[in-house]
Amino acid sequence: MATAHAHDAHGHDDHHHGPEKGIMRWIKTTNHKDLGTLYLVFAFTMFFIGGLMSLVIRAELFQPGLQFVDPEFFNSMTTLHALVMIFGGVMPAFTGLANWMVPMMIGAGDLALPRVNNWGFWILPFAFTMLLSTLFMEGGAPAGGWTMYPPLVLQTGNAFPLLIFAIHLMGISSITGAINVVVTILNMRAPGMTLLKMPLFVWTWLITAYLLIATMPVLAGAVTMLLTDKYFDTSFFTASGGGDPVMFQHIFWFFGHPEVYILILPAFGIVSTIIPTFARKRLFGYDSMVYATASIGFLSFIVWAHHMFTVGMPLAGELFFMFSTMLIAVPTGVKVFNWVATMWKGSMTFETPMLFALAFVFLFTVGGFSGLMLAITPVDFQYHDTYFVVAHFHYVLVPGAVFSILAAVYYWVPKWTGVMYSEFWGKVHFWLSAIFINVTFFPQHFLGLAGMQRRVPDYNVMFSDFNMVSTVGAFAFMAAQFIFIGNMLYCMFAKRSGQVPDRVWEGAHGLEWCVASPAPYHTFEDPPMVGADGEPVKGSHAAAAHH
Amino acid sequence: MFKSGSMARAAAFAAAALMSGAAWAEAARSQYNLPTGVTEISREVYWLHNFVLIIMCVIAVLVFGAMFYSIIAHRRSKHPKPADFHESTTVEIIWTIIPFFVLIGLAIPAAGTLIKMEDTRDAELTVKVTGFQWGWKYEYVGEDYEFVSMLAADSNKARQLDSGVDPKSVPNYLWEVTNPLVLPVGKKVRFLITAQDVIHAWWVFDLAVKKDAIPGYINEAWTKIDEPGTFRGVCAELCGRDHGFMPIVVQALPETEFKTWLAQKKGVDVASLGKAPPVAESVPVATTTDAAASPTDAAAAPVQVAAATPAAAAAKALSKDELMASGKKVYETQCAACHQATGLGLPPNFPSLVGSKVATGPAAAHITHTLNGKGLMPPFKSLSDLDIAGALTYQRNSWGNKASVVQPTDVAAARK
Amino acid sequence: MASHAPAAPNNTRYFVPDPSAWPFMLTAGLALLIVGVWSYLEDKSLGSIPLYVGGLFSAFIIFRWFRGVALESERGAYGKQVDMTYRMAMAWFIFSEVMFFAAFFGALYYARTMSVPWIGGEGAKGVANIQWPGFEASWPTNGPAALGGAFQNMSAWGLPFINTCLLLTSGITITMAHHAIKLGKRTACIAWMWATVALGVVFLYCQVIEYIHAYQELNLTLGSGVYGSTFFMLTGFHGMHVTLGTLMLFVITCRLMKGHFKPESHFGFEGVAWYWHFVDVVWVGLFIFVYIL
Ligand code: HEA
Ligand code: HEA
Ligand code: CUA
Ligand SMILES: [Cu+2]
């Protein structure tokens, strides 16, 4: 409040040339770059917590028989691993990137609602403290899977309300974040930055934000019904009262499927930004990329029941959802083909961001193929709830979403810190990650086909070998990530600003490359005039963003 | 692969039929791919799977081929001057249309198979399958015969945390049950699948049947098994702590064998009302101990039983020791999965029997509780009077419990 | 903040607020509130203190935050662009609210057209009925187990109809108020606003009466199977939104009396009006799908 009055009091240029000092800077900041950093650091922490949980899972699955954990605790690990990775890792990481880059890419001074932006971030640490605190509660942490199907999830102990409220908080955070991005993109583009001149990262985030605003409230509604079913004797999901457990699954997946595209669309944007830079060639089929993204966004609302083929839907339903799901391959294919066409006859170099981007195109597509196989309903009856599904979604999520995040961080970190990361260690990190992610998840295809079901702490001895391989891969992959930490700490704390040029990558285009590296605390307070090439017209304000 | 497999099984079956008790030969399962299975549907599914897989590989080769060619040929050292084309409506239309047609090519056969799978009409036998935490209850509709099937004792012992037992030493680790579901070969069998507590999913690999078991609702599925044999499966929907430990075993018998099996099964219970067979022979009785060790004996078991019920051994009261002896085995195969070998159960779902009201209270209540089940606990009507009497006597006099002995006659009386 | 010199209404630079502790404090407040609710629902160890403290603290911060925004706005810190930001943000927020209600309407639809008929033995999955012999699909229903015992459903043409009229009228009165402010007729505007607030309050009063009636005479409760569940969930959440809306209307009216808002710029007012119309439309949906059909 005091601050609000302060406005009238003085002209306050003071805080303007730099941020406040100390911890208070981070708690009170309304600056998109500060918040972007906070988001990324938070996501990073969550990735590691979720990673450690996955290692508990893999360790138990190293051999048949139970060696380390009780089955109930194993299920908690599976459940929390997924929630932490999705809601704590990938989504905040993407929001962090949007915070940093969207305003810089469209020539805005900041996000449209800076205070709300701060709120959206600070909700997360509280939400996840709550969620993780359940590990220490009697009755244990939630163990019903991240899909939280009733009636099972209603057997959760003391932890139950905190699970629900943590989800509510994450929902609020995502919605506020999404509204912020939408409004920023629609309302704060610099003059000349027409919609069809926007970088694809901005476009994909626009659609992602729309998906978030449309689906997060539905998830909130679904878990609210769980809450009332458990504590206020409603019977939405109980047959004896006329409800239906399957109804929850429909509502959940109406959120859940768009959610998985929320986890991949920004990745598409990142890859569509990085490949042209290192191919030194304009993105092929920009317009079709935009339309493809839009149609993926639309289709994602009418395929949800492909997660529920075995619940016994009427035949017509099964057929409809099979066909609609298969359709998504078309726009996604357009994207893949456009990426390849962008590389075609380019002049490529392979710095770390490019390596991760290429691995993305390759491995995401592999995951896409298995996805398409899962879409074939009669065969999904065999695949469903086996490790084949686990393999599918880790291919799209880890070498998909996570690799795109790594690529983006390597790509923009010099712009953020003014320090170039170590290319050598970057490449080492890439190769170790790329190799071991396949060692981890490729064998899981075989496990699934041979009949190993998901969410089990123990298995028949015939699955021993592949599980052993998968576990080795997982530990090695996790270990490789420490190289990344080292590289990032170096960029953040090796104080050698100005060491890198404004246009860090000679092939890079766009407004963000026309401001100093590291980017000043405030950029584009006076919007630049954007020219046909999507870069500032000479003499426009953009220069002013320099020191 | 499928053909030879079937020969092997047929032969093995013939042999087994002769010296009842021997295990069926089982086709080795692929480590890498879906099972071909033993039904028309399962083979169609298998074909579809390979078909889609191959198409995916073809597309992959094309797409990745182009990509890696470009990566090699168009790297800066080889190709310093980037071209500057960046769109081509024709190309883009082509690679929008082609995938679309590929998809139609996939959709048509898929739809065909799906429609077949969903057609549960004119079945010759209906089995109601009920999942519960953590096991299955099978009910031959119209035959009024039902029984419960849980993880076999040896697997159950080995899978405990640091059990010290090496899973490799356990035959069919986690894939063995106390009582297999026995089905006739060559008949269309319809399943009515439901659940008692939470959602489960009934899945048998070789039948390509997987359907969720949803409390309060019923899902239909069907199969028509081509050849005799033992086919395994698991629960395929997270259902709590022991989701990984509620396997399924289906045993397919030629129709005649199946008929006798069923008749004898029902016979057992009818026969054993009142007059329990003498302990010595009754240990391998019907649904319990032996069958547990290897479900494949189930078919044979009744034979022994039939032999083992001379009217002579009429309602003679058994000694506590006899009951404790046979009861221990019954307990370990039927009750221990939930109430644990220690009798301490797994609260809250599975109450401890140590000093519990039921297990130390009046026998009558204890018996009806067992016969009719309660909450998560399924009814155990299908066990013989002797088995129940033994199990209860064991419960009432172990782990420091001190309560009355239960005689088969008491159980028989309670059934009326 | 981006506007160096005290900003003029038509400033070109976008308003970026100073660093602020409100968001953090609000989150802390909410977290405390949640812990309170948790302790209320599960282990009662913490008693009700966190619940009240958290609730009051959050409410207080929200008040401070909005007051701050109001002052900034009155100071003219917001230019045209910021005004547009708020319009868009509000529109998208309301859209998210629509989707929230969609979940519950979806549940109602599913129960009526699928789950209930199925367990009643009708439709593609009618076999389910053998689990519930004797149960026949009907609406309203409390399910085969008749959860919560026999009940009567709420007839549409009593209080609910009156409530419909109340809300629709309030829609008109707030529009009148809007016209008034546009024409600079502040007193008229304030009068219409009070009318709207009053209508909102009366609506809530009727809603309370209706609930008491349901619980005491009709034996219609949250526990009355899926009908009771959907009925109270939908009307209940709507009721909460009306409460919130009425509160906002009240605040806006007070601001009007303090001389806030100008004929040409008064988005605070319009935003609340939008929200009120949204609540209005949802009610019409409720009236049709929950009460009449
Ligand atoms: C980033 C997240 C992400 C993405 C992008 C996808 C993408 C897809 N997914 Fe996946 N999916 C998940 C995350 C994701 N999925 C998760 C987390 C689960 C499990 C949830 C749980 O149960 O816990 C899941 C589960 C899941 C299932 C349920 C399986 C089961 O439980 O039985 C199905 C079934 O249809 C499916 C299908 C698809 C399809 C068709 C796509 C398509 O979008 C893929 C399209 C891409 C391609 C096809 C490749 C590129 C295209 C070409 C090169 C063109 C030419 C190709 C053809 C003509 C075929 N997914
Ligand atoms: C984005 C989501 C995501 C990610 C990244 C992962 C990562 C991993 N997952 Fe998981 N997983 C899921 C989502 C994810 N998973 C989901 C949804 C399920 C289903 C749960 C359920 O059944 O309910 C699941 C389930 C699941 C299972 C099945 C459990 C079971 O069925 O019982 C297994 C088993 O091997 C597994 C393993 C792993 C492993 C070894 C990794 C490893 O890749 C982890 C290694 C560590 C990292 C990937 C972090 C490193 C990342 C960075 C360093 C980037 C930081 C960047 C910045 C922000 C700057 N996961
Ligand atoms: Cu039963 Cu999983
Ligand atoms: Cu999906």
PDB file of C-alpha atoms in Angstrom, chain A residues 60 69 79 105 115 183 192 210 287 305 316 331 357 383 394 423 428 437 486 505 523 532:
ATOM      1  CA  GLU A  60      12.568 -50.653  -6.832  1.00  0.00           C
ATOM      2  CA  VAL A  69       9.779 -49.727  -0.510  1.00  0.00           C
ATOM      3  CA  THR A  79       1.715 -40.257  -8.189  1.00  0.00           C
ATOM      4  CA  MET A 105       9.785 -10.879 -28.607  1.00  0.00           C
ATOM      5  CA  ARG A 115       1.464  -7.913  -9.886  1.00  0.00           C
ATOM      6  CA  VAL A 183      -3.510 -10.248 -22.719  1.00  0.00           C
ATOM      7  CA  GLY A 192       4.190  -3.072 -36.640  1.00  0.00           C
ATOM      8  CA  TYR A 210      -6.110 -20.519 -24.331  1.00  0.00           C
ATOM      9  CA  ASP A 287       1.577 -19.803 -41.847  1.00  0.00           C
ATOM     10  CA  ALA A 305     -11.717 -40.499 -24.209  1.00  0.00           C
ATOM     11  CA  ALA A 316     -20.097 -45.338 -31.234  1.00  0.00           C
ATOM     12  CA  PRO A 331      -1.357 -31.201 -38.175  1.00  0.00           C
ATOM     13  CA  ALA A 357      16.150 -29.274 -30.958  1.00  0.00           C
ATOM     14  CA  TYR A 383      -1.486 -51.588 -24.756  1.00  0.00           C
ATOM     15  CA  HIS A 394       7.966 -40.338 -21.679  1.00  0.00           C
ATOM     16  CA  GLU A 423      29.897 -25.345 -25.502  1.00  0.00           C
ATOM     17  CA  VAL A 428      28.712 -33.602 -23.318  1.00  0.00           C
ATOM     18  CA  ILE A 437      17.032 -41.246 -22.255  1.00  0.00           C
ATOM     19  CA  GLY A 486      27.344 -26.669 -13.516  1.00  0.00           C
ATOM     20  CA  TRP A 505      23.703 -16.390 -32.700  1.00  0.00           C
ATOM     21  CA  THR A 523      13.470  -3.416 -22.190  1.00  0.00           C
ATOM     22  CA  ALA A 532       8.725  -6.086 -42.233  1.00  0.00           C
TER      23      ALA A 532
END
